[in-house]
């Protein structure tokens, strides 16, 4: 997954948690998302070594902004080789904000060979309804559920039920905030398709 950082004074990275809320407040997420894709393509063209599949975040603001969506789709249409490597992740909260536009965006990127996924997925009625509508490539379970799996049997039952719902739809479930080997073993036992977290290493700059 490609994560966004700003460089303060040209060298000190500023975490996304510090600047993204301000960008969202001022309606700057569409510009930021489009610029991220353009920079990613430039890095790949320059020889950056990246995994075959690359996850990038897309905001509800961008999906709701027609001009930004056209800009993004036009860029990807000209680079289908890179589009085929991308998975666009949208938060569950964002999907629920703009469900029809999220569905349209997912269809557009899939036609270009990319995939669509849901990030920070929570277990409630509206989010479960989106599974059947959007059929995401995968969902990333919100960290709060991951943290409870090891010690809370009720949480394990609920998450196991989600996995049983998702499997016939060919939707993979990925855990977030995984930081220990015992938890990895539990996730494998429950049927998770993968995990994300410091147990797999910390973020590094794109080469």
mmCIF file with all atom_site columns, C-alpha atoms in Angstrom:
data_model
loop_
_atom_site.group_PDB
_atom_site.id
_atom_site.type_symbol
_atom_site.label_atom_id
_atom_site.label_alt_id
_atom_site.label_comp_id
_atom_site.label_asym_id
_atom_site.label_entity_id
_atom_site.label_seq_id
_atom_site.pdbx_PDB_ins_code
_atom_site.Cartn_x
_atom_site.Cartn_y
_atom_site.Cartn_z
_atom_site.occupancy
_atom_site.B_iso_or_equiv
_atom_site.pdbx_formal_charge
_atom_site.auth_seq_id
_atom_site.auth_comp_id
_atom_site.auth_asym_id
_atom_site.auth_atom_id
_atom_site.pdbx_PDB_model_num
ATOM 1   C CA . UNK A 1 1   ? 0.000   0.000   0.000   1.00 0.00 ? 1   UNK A CA 1
ATOM 2   C CA . UNK A 1 2   ? 1.250   3.470   -0.930  1.00 0.00 ? 2   UNK A CA 1
ATOM 3   C CA . UNK A 1 3   ? 0.847   5.938   1.922   1.00 0.00 ? 3   UNK A CA 1
ATOM 4   C CA . UNK A 1 4   ? 1.049   9.717   1.664   1.00 0.00 ? 4   UNK A CA 1
ATOM 5   C CA . UNK A 1 5   ? 3.489   11.942  3.507   1.00 0.00 ? 5   UNK A CA 1
ATOM 6   C CA . UNK A 1 6   ? 4.326   15.632  3.239   1.00 0.00 ? 6   UNK A CA 1
ATOM 7   C CA . UNK A 1 7   ? 7.896   16.797  3.725   1.00 0.00 ? 7   UNK A CA 1
ATOM 8   C CA . UNK A 1 8   ? 8.289   19.667  6.174   1.00 0.00 ? 8   UNK A CA 1
ATOM 9   C CA . UNK A 1 9   ? 11.285  21.852  5.329   1.00 0.00 ? 9   UNK A CA 1
ATOM 10  C CA . UNK A 1 10  ? 11.988  19.511  2.442   1.00 0.00 ? 10  UNK A CA 1
ATOM 11  C CA . UNK A 1 11  ? 13.092  16.569  4.569   1.00 0.00 ? 11  UNK A CA 1
ATOM 12  C CA . UNK A 1 12  ? 11.000  15.869  7.685   1.00 0.00 ? 12  UNK A CA 1
ATOM 13  C CA . UNK A 1 13  ? 8.006   13.598  6.878   1.00 0.00 ? 13  UNK A CA 1
ATOM 14  C CA . UNK A 1 14  ? 4.647   14.709  8.247   1.00 0.00 ? 14  UNK A CA 1
ATOM 15  C CA . UNK A 1 15  ? 2.278   11.749  8.907   1.00 0.00 ? 15  UNK A CA 1
ATOM 16  C CA . UNK A 1 16  ? -0.975  11.667  6.969   1.00 0.00 ? 16  UNK A CA 1
ATOM 17  C CA . UNK A 1 17  ? -2.964  11.748  10.217  1.00 0.00 ? 17  UNK A CA 1
ATOM 18  C CA . UNK A 1 18  ? -1.722  15.292  10.749  1.00 0.00 ? 18  UNK A CA 1
ATOM 19  C CA . UNK A 1 19  ? -2.449  16.848  7.363   1.00 0.00 ? 19  UNK A CA 1
ATOM 20  C CA . UNK A 1 20  ? -5.275  14.789  5.818   1.00 0.00 ? 20  UNK A CA 1
ATOM 21  C CA . UNK A 1 21  ? -7.992  16.150  8.151   1.00 0.00 ? 21  UNK A CA 1
ATOM 22  C CA . UNK A 1 22  ? -7.023  19.683  7.165   1.00 0.00 ? 22  UNK A CA 1
ATOM 23  C CA . UNK A 1 23  ? -6.950  18.753  3.469   1.00 0.00 ? 23  UNK A CA 1
ATOM 24  C CA . UNK A 1 24  ? -10.423 17.213  3.792   1.00 0.00 ? 24  UNK A CA 1
ATOM 25  C CA . UNK A 1 25  ? -11.736 20.255  5.668   1.00 0.00 ? 25  UNK A CA 1
ATOM 26  C CA . UNK A 1 26  ? -10.644 22.557  2.835   1.00 0.00 ? 26  UNK A CA 1
ATOM 27  C CA . UNK A 1 27  ? -11.802 20.278  0.001   1.00 0.00 ? 27  UNK A CA 1
ATOM 28  C CA . UNK A 1 28  ? -8.275  19.489  -1.170  1.00 0.00 ? 28  UNK A CA 1
ATOM 29  C CA . UNK A 1 29  ? -8.529  15.691  -1.244  1.00 0.00 ? 29  UNK A CA 1
ATOM 30  C CA . UNK A 1 30  ? -9.305  15.492  -4.999  1.00 0.00 ? 30  UNK A CA 1
ATOM 31  C CA . UNK A 1 31  ? -6.126  17.414  -5.850  1.00 0.00 ? 31  UNK A CA 1
ATOM 32  C CA . UNK A 1 32  ? -4.116  15.301  -3.439  1.00 0.00 ? 32  UNK A CA 1
ATOM 33  C CA . UNK A 1 33  ? -5.465  11.969  -4.731  1.00 0.00 ? 33  UNK A CA 1
ATOM 34  C CA . UNK A 1 34  ? -4.895  12.849  -8.389  1.00 0.00 ? 34  UNK A CA 1
ATOM 35  C CA . UNK A 1 35  ? -1.406  14.127  -7.691  1.00 0.00 ? 35  UNK A CA 1
ATOM 36  C CA . UNK A 1 36  ? -0.562  10.944  -5.810  1.00 0.00 ? 36  UNK A CA 1
ATOM 37  C CA . UNK A 1 37  ? -1.469  8.797   -8.825  1.00 0.00 ? 37  UNK A CA 1
ATOM 38  C CA . UNK A 1 38  ? 0.547   11.025  -11.156 1.00 0.00 ? 38  UNK A CA 1
ATOM 39  C CA . UNK A 1 39  ? 3.582   10.855  -8.868  1.00 0.00 ? 39  UNK A CA 1
ATOM 40  C CA . UNK A 1 40  ? 3.219   7.090   -8.485  1.00 0.00 ? 40  UNK A CA 1
ATOM 41  C CA . UNK A 1 41  ? 3.207   6.604   -12.263 1.00 0.00 ? 41  UNK A CA 1
ATOM 42  C CA . UNK A 1 42  ? 6.281   8.840   -12.560 1.00 0.00 ? 42  UNK A CA 1
ATOM 43  C CA . UNK A 1 43  ? 8.106   6.791   -9.897  1.00 0.00 ? 43  UNK A CA 1
ATOM 44  C CA . UNK A 1 44  ? 7.247   3.534   -11.663 1.00 0.00 ? 44  UNK A CA 1
ATOM 45  C CA . UNK A 1 45  ? 8.467   4.953   -14.987 1.00 0.00 ? 45  UNK A CA 1
ATOM 46  C CA . UNK A 1 46  ? 11.684  5.997   -13.240 1.00 0.00 ? 46  UNK A CA 1
ATOM 47  C CA . UNK A 1 47  ? 12.299  2.377   -12.213 1.00 0.00 ? 47  UNK A CA 1
ATOM 48  C CA . UNK A 1 48  ? 10.923  2.251   -8.655  1.00 0.00 ? 48  UNK A CA 1
ATOM 49  C CA . UNK A 1 49  ? 10.744  -1.300  -7.369  1.00 0.00 ? 49  UNK A CA 1
ATOM 50  C CA . UNK A 1 50  ? 7.172   -1.991  -6.225  1.00 0.00 ? 50  UNK A CA 1
ATOM 51  C CA . UNK A 1 51  ? 5.007   -5.051  -5.702  1.00 0.00 ? 51  UNK A CA 1
ATOM 52  C CA . UNK A 1 52  ? 2.951   -6.324  -8.665  1.00 0.00 ? 52  UNK A CA 1
ATOM 53  C CA . UNK A 1 53  ? -0.237  -5.111  -6.925  1.00 0.00 ? 53  UNK A CA 1
ATOM 54  C CA . UNK A 1 54  ? -0.266  -1.589  -5.467  1.00 0.00 ? 54  UNK A CA 1
ATOM 55  C CA . UNK A 1 55  ? -3.016  -0.316  -3.163  1.00 0.00 ? 55  UNK A CA 1
ATOM 56  C CA . UNK A 1 56  ? -3.776  3.411   -3.139  1.00 0.00 ? 56  UNK A CA 1
ATOM 57  C CA . UNK A 1 57  ? -6.371  5.318   -1.123  1.00 0.00 ? 57  UNK A CA 1
ATOM 58  C CA . UNK A 1 58  ? -9.153  7.299   -2.747  1.00 0.00 ? 58  UNK A CA 1
ATOM 59  C CA . UNK A 1 59  ? -11.369 9.729   -0.838  1.00 0.00 ? 59  UNK A CA 1
ATOM 60  C CA . UNK A 1 60  ? -15.114 10.241  -0.998  1.00 0.00 ? 60  UNK A CA 1
ATOM 61  C CA . UNK A 1 61  ? -14.417 13.861  -1.952  1.00 0.00 ? 61  UNK A CA 1
ATOM 62  C CA . UNK A 1 62  ? -12.560 12.715  -5.052  1.00 0.00 ? 62  UNK A CA 1
ATOM 63  C CA . UNK A 1 63  ? -15.217 10.183  -6.044  1.00 0.00 ? 63  UNK A CA 1
ATOM 64  C CA . UNK A 1 64  ? -17.862 12.913  -5.645  1.00 0.00 ? 64  UNK A CA 1
ATOM 65  C CA . UNK A 1 65  ? -15.926 15.435  -7.748  1.00 0.00 ? 65  UNK A CA 1
ATOM 66  C CA . UNK A 1 66  ? -16.698 14.840  -11.433 1.00 0.00 ? 66  UNK A CA 1
ATOM 67  C CA . UNK A 1 67  ? -13.721 16.810  -12.771 1.00 0.00 ? 67  UNK A CA 1
ATOM 68  C CA . UNK A 1 68  ? -11.246 14.982  -10.545 1.00 0.00 ? 68  UNK A CA 1
ATOM 69  C CA . UNK A 1 69  ? -12.707 11.597  -11.466 1.00 0.00 ? 69  UNK A CA 1
ATOM 70  C CA . UNK A 1 70  ? -12.347 12.434  -15.158 1.00 0.00 ? 70  UNK A CA 1
ATOM 71  C CA . UNK A 1 71  ? -8.754  13.538  -14.602 1.00 0.00 ? 71  UNK A CA 1
ATOM 72  C CA . UNK A 1 72  ? -7.934  10.346  -12.744 1.00 0.00 ? 72  UNK A CA 1
ATOM 73  C CA . UNK A 1 73  ? -9.681  8.064   -15.240 1.00 0.00 ? 73  UNK A CA 1
ATOM 74  C CA . UNK A 1 74  ? -8.011  9.835   -18.179 1.00 0.00 ? 74  UNK A CA 1
ATOM 75  C CA . UNK A 1 75  ? -4.586  9.320   -16.597 1.00 0.00 ? 75  UNK A CA 1
ATOM 76  C CA . UNK A 1 76  ? -5.271  5.621   -16.052 1.00 0.00 ? 76  UNK A CA 1
ATOM 77  C CA . UNK A 1 77  ? -6.785  5.172   -19.502 1.00 0.00 ? 77  UNK A CA 1
ATOM 78  C CA . UNK A 1 78  ? -3.466  6.290   -20.952 1.00 0.00 ? 78  UNK A CA 1
ATOM 79  C CA . UNK A 1 79  ? -1.558  3.873   -18.694 1.00 0.00 ? 79  UNK A CA 1
ATOM 80  C CA . UNK A 1 80  ? -3.540  0.642   -18.613 1.00 0.00 ? 80  UNK A CA 1
ATOM 81  C CA . UNK A 1 81  ? -0.340  -1.257  -17.864 1.00 0.00 ? 81  UNK A CA 1
ATOM 82  C CA . UNK A 1 82  ? -0.147  0.529   -14.504 1.00 0.00 ? 82  UNK A CA 1
ATOM 83  C CA . UNK A 1 83  ? -3.916  0.596   -13.964 1.00 0.00 ? 83  UNK A CA 1
ATOM 84  C CA . UNK A 1 84  ? -3.883  -3.217  -14.025 1.00 0.00 ? 84  UNK A CA 1
ATOM 85  C CA . UNK A 1 85  ? -1.574  -3.170  -10.987 1.00 0.00 ? 85  UNK A CA 1
ATOM 86  C CA . UNK A 1 86  ? -3.684  -0.815  -8.874  1.00 0.00 ? 86  UNK A CA 1
ATOM 87  C CA . UNK A 1 87  ? -6.254  -1.454  -6.168  1.00 0.00 ? 87  UNK A CA 1
ATOM 88  C CA . UNK A 1 88  ? -8.207  1.643   -5.134  1.00 0.00 ? 88  UNK A CA 1
ATOM 89  C CA . UNK A 1 89  ? -9.129  1.519   -1.453  1.00 0.00 ? 89  UNK A CA 1
ATOM 90  C CA . UNK A 1 90  ? -12.005 3.624   -0.184  1.00 0.00 ? 90  UNK A CA 1
ATOM 91  C CA . UNK A 1 91  ? -12.994 3.752   3.469   1.00 0.00 ? 91  UNK A CA 1
ATOM 92  C CA . UNK A 1 92  ? -16.267 2.159   4.450   1.00 0.00 ? 92  UNK A CA 1
ATOM 93  C CA . UNK A 1 93  ? -17.379 5.544   5.849   1.00 0.00 ? 93  UNK A CA 1
ATOM 94  C CA . UNK A 1 94  ? -16.654 7.173   2.493   1.00 0.00 ? 94  UNK A CA 1
ATOM 95  C CA . UNK A 1 95  ? -18.541 4.489   0.580   1.00 0.00 ? 95  UNK A CA 1
ATOM 96  C CA . UNK A 1 96  ? -21.609 4.982   2.772   1.00 0.00 ? 96  UNK A CA 1
ATOM 97  C CA . UNK A 1 97  ? -21.417 8.768   2.214   1.00 0.00 ? 97  UNK A CA 1
ATOM 98  C CA . UNK A 1 98  ? -21.596 8.442   -1.587  1.00 0.00 ? 98  UNK A CA 1
ATOM 99  C CA . UNK A 1 99  ? -22.817 4.903   -2.376  1.00 0.00 ? 99  UNK A CA 1
ATOM 100 C CA . UNK A 1 100 ? -23.992 5.503   -5.942  1.00 0.00 ? 100 UNK A CA 1
ATOM 101 C CA . UNK A 1 101 ? -20.856 7.428   -6.888  1.00 0.00 ? 101 UNK A CA 1
ATOM 102 C CA . UNK A 1 102 ? -18.684 4.777   -5.251  1.00 0.00 ? 102 UNK A CA 1
ATOM 103 C CA . UNK A 1 103 ? -20.375 2.108   -7.351  1.00 0.00 ? 103 UNK A CA 1
ATOM 104 C CA . UNK A 1 104 ? -19.850 4.178   -10.519 1.00 0.00 ? 104 UNK A CA 1
ATOM 105 C CA . UNK A 1 105 ? -16.184 4.793   -9.672  1.00 0.00 ? 105 UNK A CA 1
ATOM 106 C CA . UNK A 1 106 ? -15.602 1.101   -8.949  1.00 0.00 ? 106 UNK A CA 1
ATOM 107 C CA . UNK A 1 107 ? -17.068 0.244   -12.341 1.00 0.00 ? 107 UNK A CA 1
ATOM 108 C CA . UNK A 1 108 ? -14.877 2.794   -14.128 1.00 0.00 ? 108 UNK A CA 1
ATOM 109 C CA . UNK A 1 109 ? -11.591 1.598   -12.638 1.00 0.00 ? 109 UNK A CA 1
ATOM 110 C CA . UNK A 1 110 ? -12.499 -2.055  -13.176 1.00 0.00 ? 110 UNK A CA 1
ATOM 111 C CA . UNK A 1 111 ? -13.081 -1.372  -16.872 1.00 0.00 ? 111 UNK A CA 1
ATOM 112 C CA . UNK A 1 112 ? -9.497  -0.102  -16.987 1.00 0.00 ? 112 UNK A CA 1
ATOM 113 C CA . UNK A 1 113 ? -8.201  -3.263  -15.323 1.00 0.00 ? 113 UNK A CA 1
ATOM 114 C CA . UNK A 1 114 ? -7.810  -1.932  -11.779 1.00 0.00 ? 114 UNK A CA 1
ATOM 115 C CA . UNK A 1 115 ? -9.539  -3.237  -8.643  1.00 0.00 ? 115 UNK A CA 1
ATOM 116 C CA . UNK A 1 116 ? -11.686 -1.637  -5.943  1.00 0.00 ? 116 UNK A CA 1
ATOM 117 C CA . UNK A 1 117 ? -11.547 -2.446  -2.209  1.00 0.00 ? 117 UNK A CA 1
ATOM 118 C CA . UNK A 1 118 ? -13.016 -1.179  1.063   1.00 0.00 ? 118 UNK A CA 1
ATOM 119 C CA . UNK A 1 119 ? -10.759 -0.027  3.900   1.00 0.00 ? 119 UNK A CA 1
ATOM 120 C CA . UNK A 1 120 ? -11.549 0.288   7.653   1.00 0.00 ? 120 UNK A CA 1
ATOM 121 C CA . UNK A 1 121 ? -14.610 -1.930  7.315   1.00 0.00 ? 121 UNK A CA 1
ATOM 122 C CA . UNK A 1 122 ? -17.015 -1.937  10.263  1.00 0.00 ? 122 UNK A CA 1
ATOM 123 C CA . UNK A 1 123 ? -19.663 -4.526  10.982  1.00 0.00 ? 123 UNK A CA 1
ATOM 124 C CA . UNK A 1 124 ? -23.071 -2.902  10.750  1.00 0.00 ? 124 UNK A CA 1
ATOM 125 C CA . UNK A 1 125 ? -26.089 -3.163  8.463   1.00 0.00 ? 125 UNK A CA 1
ATOM 126 C CA . UNK A 1 126 ? -25.150 -0.420  5.985   1.00 0.00 ? 126 UNK A CA 1
ATOM 127 C CA . UNK A 1 127 ? -21.603 -1.715  5.505   1.00 0.00 ? 127 UNK A CA 1
ATOM 128 C CA . UNK A 1 128 ? -22.751 -5.317  4.993   1.00 0.00 ? 128 UNK A CA 1
ATOM 129 C CA . UNK A 1 129 ? -25.217 -4.139  2.361   1.00 0.00 ? 129 UNK A CA 1
ATOM 130 C CA . UNK A 1 130 ? -22.325 -2.634  0.399   1.00 0.00 ? 130 UNK A CA 1
ATOM 131 C CA . UNK A 1 131 ? -20.668 -6.030  0.045   1.00 0.00 ? 131 UNK A CA 1
ATOM 132 C CA . UNK A 1 132 ? -23.399 -7.327  -2.258  1.00 0.00 ? 132 UNK A CA 1
ATOM 133 C CA . UNK A 1 133 ? -23.590 -4.050  -4.177  1.00 0.00 ? 133 UNK A CA 1
ATOM 134 C CA . UNK A 1 134 ? -19.918 -3.253  -4.689  1.00 0.00 ? 134 UNK A CA 1
ATOM 135 C CA . UNK A 1 135 ? -18.381 -6.756  -4.578  1.00 0.00 ? 135 UNK A CA 1
ATOM 136 C CA . UNK A 1 136 ? -14.983 -5.344  -3.566  1.00 0.00 ? 136 UNK A CA 1
ATOM 137 C CA . UNK A 1 137 ? -11.783 -7.239  -4.364  1.00 0.00 ? 137 UNK A CA 1
ATOM 138 C CA . UNK A 1 138 ? -11.154 -7.342  -0.616  1.00 0.00 ? 138 UNK A CA 1
ATOM 139 C CA . UNK A 1 139 ? -12.117 -5.567  2.578   1.00 0.00 ? 139 UNK A CA 1
ATOM 140 C CA . UNK A 1 140 ? -9.792  -4.489  5.363   1.00 0.00 ? 140 UNK A CA 1
ATOM 141 C CA . UNK A 1 141 ? -11.404 -5.046  8.708   1.00 0.00 ? 141 UNK A CA 1
ATOM 142 C CA . UNK A 1 142 ? -11.243 -2.015  11.036  1.00 0.00 ? 142 UNK A CA 1
ATOM 143 C CA . UNK A 1 143 ? -8.403  -2.365  13.588  1.00 0.00 ? 143 UNK A CA 1
ATOM 144 C CA . UNK A 1 144 ? -10.807 -2.347  16.550  1.00 0.00 ? 144 UNK A CA 1
ATOM 145 C CA . UNK A 1 145 ? -11.976 -5.833  15.569  1.00 0.00 ? 145 UNK A CA 1
ATOM 146 C CA . UNK A 1 146 ? -8.453  -7.151  15.069  1.00 0.00 ? 146 UNK A CA 1
ATOM 147 C CA . UNK A 1 147 ? -7.482  -6.000  18.544  1.00 0.00 ? 147 UNK A CA 1
ATOM 148 C CA . UNK A 1 148 ? -10.364 -7.948  20.112  1.00 0.00 ? 148 UNK A CA 1
ATOM 149 C CA . UNK A 1 149 ? -9.940  -11.271 18.312  1.00 0.00 ? 149 UNK A CA 1
ATOM 150 C CA . UNK A 1 150 ? -7.341  -12.791 20.618  1.00 0.00 ? 150 UNK A CA 1
ATOM 151 C CA . UNK A 1 151 ? -9.347  -12.379 23.824  1.00 0.00 ? 151 UNK A CA 1
ATOM 152 C CA . UNK A 1 152 ? -12.999 -11.884 22.874  1.00 0.00 ? 152 UNK A CA 1
ATOM 153 C CA . UNK A 1 153 ? -14.913 -14.953 21.745  1.00 0.00 ? 153 UNK A CA 1
ATOM 154 C CA . UNK A 1 154 ? -17.922 -12.869 20.682  1.00 0.00 ? 154 UNK A CA 1
ATOM 155 C CA . UNK A 1 155 ? -15.695 -10.849 18.338  1.00 0.00 ? 155 UNK A CA 1
ATOM 156 C CA . UNK A 1 156 ? -14.293 -14.050 16.850  1.00 0.00 ? 156 UNK A CA 1
ATOM 157 C CA . UNK A 1 157 ? -17.821 -15.335 16.236  1.00 0.00 ? 157 UNK A CA 1
ATOM 158 C CA . UNK A 1 158 ? -18.910 -12.081 14.537  1.00 0.00 ? 158 UNK A CA 1
ATOM 159 C CA . UNK A 1 159 ? -15.815 -11.878 12.358  1.00 0.00 ? 159 UNK A CA 1
ATOM 160 C CA . UNK A 1 160 ? -16.077 -15.568 11.454  1.00 0.00 ? 160 UNK A CA 1
ATOM 161 C CA . UNK A 1 161 ? -19.649 -14.880 10.331  1.00 0.00 ? 161 UNK A CA 1
ATOM 162 C CA . UNK A 1 162 ? -18.388 -12.055 8.109   1.00 0.00 ? 162 UNK A CA 1
ATOM 163 C CA . UNK A 1 163 ? -15.835 -14.384 6.544   1.00 0.00 ? 163 UNK A CA 1
ATOM 164 C CA . UNK A 1 164 ? -18.570 -16.947 5.816   1.00 0.00 ? 164 UNK A CA 1
ATOM 165 C CA . UNK A 1 165 ? -20.672 -14.220 4.173   1.00 0.00 ? 165 UNK A CA 1
ATOM 166 C CA . UNK A 1 166 ? -17.745 -12.946 2.088   1.00 0.00 ? 166 UNK A CA 1
ATOM 167 C CA . UNK A 1 167 ? -16.386 -16.270 0.833   1.00 0.00 ? 167 UNK A CA 1
ATOM 168 C CA . UNK A 1 168 ? -19.240 -17.115 -1.582  1.00 0.00 ? 168 UNK A CA 1
ATOM 169 C CA . UNK A 1 169 ? -18.926 -13.586 -2.966  1.00 0.00 ? 169 UNK A CA 1
ATOM 170 C CA . UNK A 1 170 ? -15.161 -14.141 -3.508  1.00 0.00 ? 170 UNK A CA 1
ATOM 171 C CA . UNK A 1 171 ? -14.347 -11.192 -1.254  1.00 0.00 ? 171 UNK A CA 1
ATOM 172 C CA . UNK A 1 172 ? -11.133 -11.584 0.716   1.00 0.00 ? 172 UNK A CA 1
ATOM 173 C CA . UNK A 1 173 ? -10.909 -10.367 4.320   1.00 0.00 ? 173 UNK A CA 1
ATOM 174 C CA . UNK A 1 174 ? -7.699  -8.664  5.463   1.00 0.00 ? 174 UNK A CA 1
ATOM 175 C CA . UNK A 1 175 ? -6.886  -7.769  9.072   1.00 0.00 ? 175 UNK A CA 1
ATOM 176 C CA . UNK A 1 176 ? -5.323  -4.443  10.038  1.00 0.00 ? 176 UNK A CA 1
ATOM 177 C CA . UNK A 1 177 ? -3.044  -3.420  12.908  1.00 0.00 ? 177 UNK A CA 1
ATOM 178 C CA . UNK A 1 178 ? -1.467  -6.870  13.255  1.00 0.00 ? 178 UNK A CA 1
ATOM 179 C CA . UNK A 1 179 ? 1.634   -6.736  15.410  1.00 0.00 ? 179 UNK A CA 1
ATOM 180 C CA . UNK A 1 180 ? 2.232   -10.224 16.838  1.00 0.00 ? 180 UNK A CA 1
ATOM 181 C CA . UNK A 1 181 ? 3.005   -13.724 15.601  1.00 0.00 ? 181 UNK A CA 1
ATOM 182 C CA . UNK A 1 182 ? 0.280   -15.414 17.733  1.00 0.00 ? 182 UNK A CA 1
ATOM 183 C CA . UNK A 1 183 ? -2.340  -13.150 16.155  1.00 0.00 ? 183 UNK A CA 1
ATOM 184 C CA . UNK A 1 184 ? -1.114  -14.102 12.667  1.00 0.00 ? 184 UNK A CA 1
ATOM 185 C CA . UNK A 1 185 ? -1.667  -17.766 13.507  1.00 0.00 ? 185 UNK A CA 1
ATOM 186 C CA . UNK A 1 186 ? -5.190  -17.021 14.740  1.00 0.00 ? 186 UNK A CA 1
ATOM 187 C CA . UNK A 1 187 ? -6.013  -15.064 11.585  1.00 0.00 ? 187 UNK A CA 1
ATOM 188 C CA . UNK A 1 188 ? -4.878  -17.955 9.426   1.00 0.00 ? 188 UNK A CA 1
ATOM 189 C CA . UNK A 1 189 ? -6.984  -20.369 11.458  1.00 0.00 ? 189 UNK A CA 1
ATOM 190 C CA . UNK A 1 190 ? -10.069 -18.164 11.059  1.00 0.00 ? 190 UNK A CA 1
ATOM 191 C CA . UNK A 1 191 ? -9.700  -17.882 7.286   1.00 0.00 ? 191 UNK A CA 1
ATOM 192 C CA . UNK A 1 192 ? -8.333  -14.377 6.775   1.00 0.00 ? 192 UNK A CA 1
ATOM 193 C CA . UNK A 1 193 ? -6.751  -13.874 3.359   1.00 0.00 ? 193 UNK A CA 1
ATOM 194 C CA . UNK A 1 194 ? -3.983  -11.633 4.703   1.00 0.00 ? 194 UNK A CA 1
ATOM 195 C CA . UNK A 1 195 ? -2.991  -9.003  7.198   1.00 0.00 ? 195 UNK A CA 1
ATOM 196 C CA . UNK A 1 196 ? -1.447  -5.545  7.438   1.00 0.00 ? 196 UNK A CA 1
ATOM 197 C CA . UNK A 1 197 ? 0.597   -4.176  10.294  1.00 0.00 ? 197 UNK A CA 1
ATOM 198 C CA . UNK A 1 198 ? 4.016   -3.845  11.871  1.00 0.00 ? 198 UNK A CA 1
ATOM 199 C CA . UNK A 1 199 ? 4.303   -7.627  12.163  1.00 0.00 ? 199 UNK A CA 1
ATOM 200 C CA . UNK A 1 200 ? 5.071   -7.446  8.440   1.00 0.00 ? 200 UNK A CA 1
ATOM 201 C CA . UNK A 1 201 ? 7.461   -4.493  8.680   1.00 0.00 ? 201 UNK A CA 1
ATOM 202 C CA . UNK A 1 202 ? 7.253   -0.714  8.831   1.00 0.00 ? 202 UNK A CA 1
ATOM 203 C CA . UNK A 1 203 ? 6.616   1.669   5.923   1.00 0.00 ? 203 UNK A CA 1
ATOM 204 C CA . UNK A 1 204 ? 9.635   2.542   3.777   1.00 0.00 ? 204 UNK A CA 1
ATOM 205 C CA . UNK A 1 205 ? 10.141  5.205   1.084   1.00 0.00 ? 205 UNK A CA 1
ATOM 206 C CA . UNK A 1 206 ? 9.470   4.193   -2.527  1.00 0.00 ? 206 UNK A CA 1
ATOM 207 C CA . UNK A 1 207 ? 12.842  3.428   -4.067  1.00 0.00 ? 207 UNK A CA 1
#
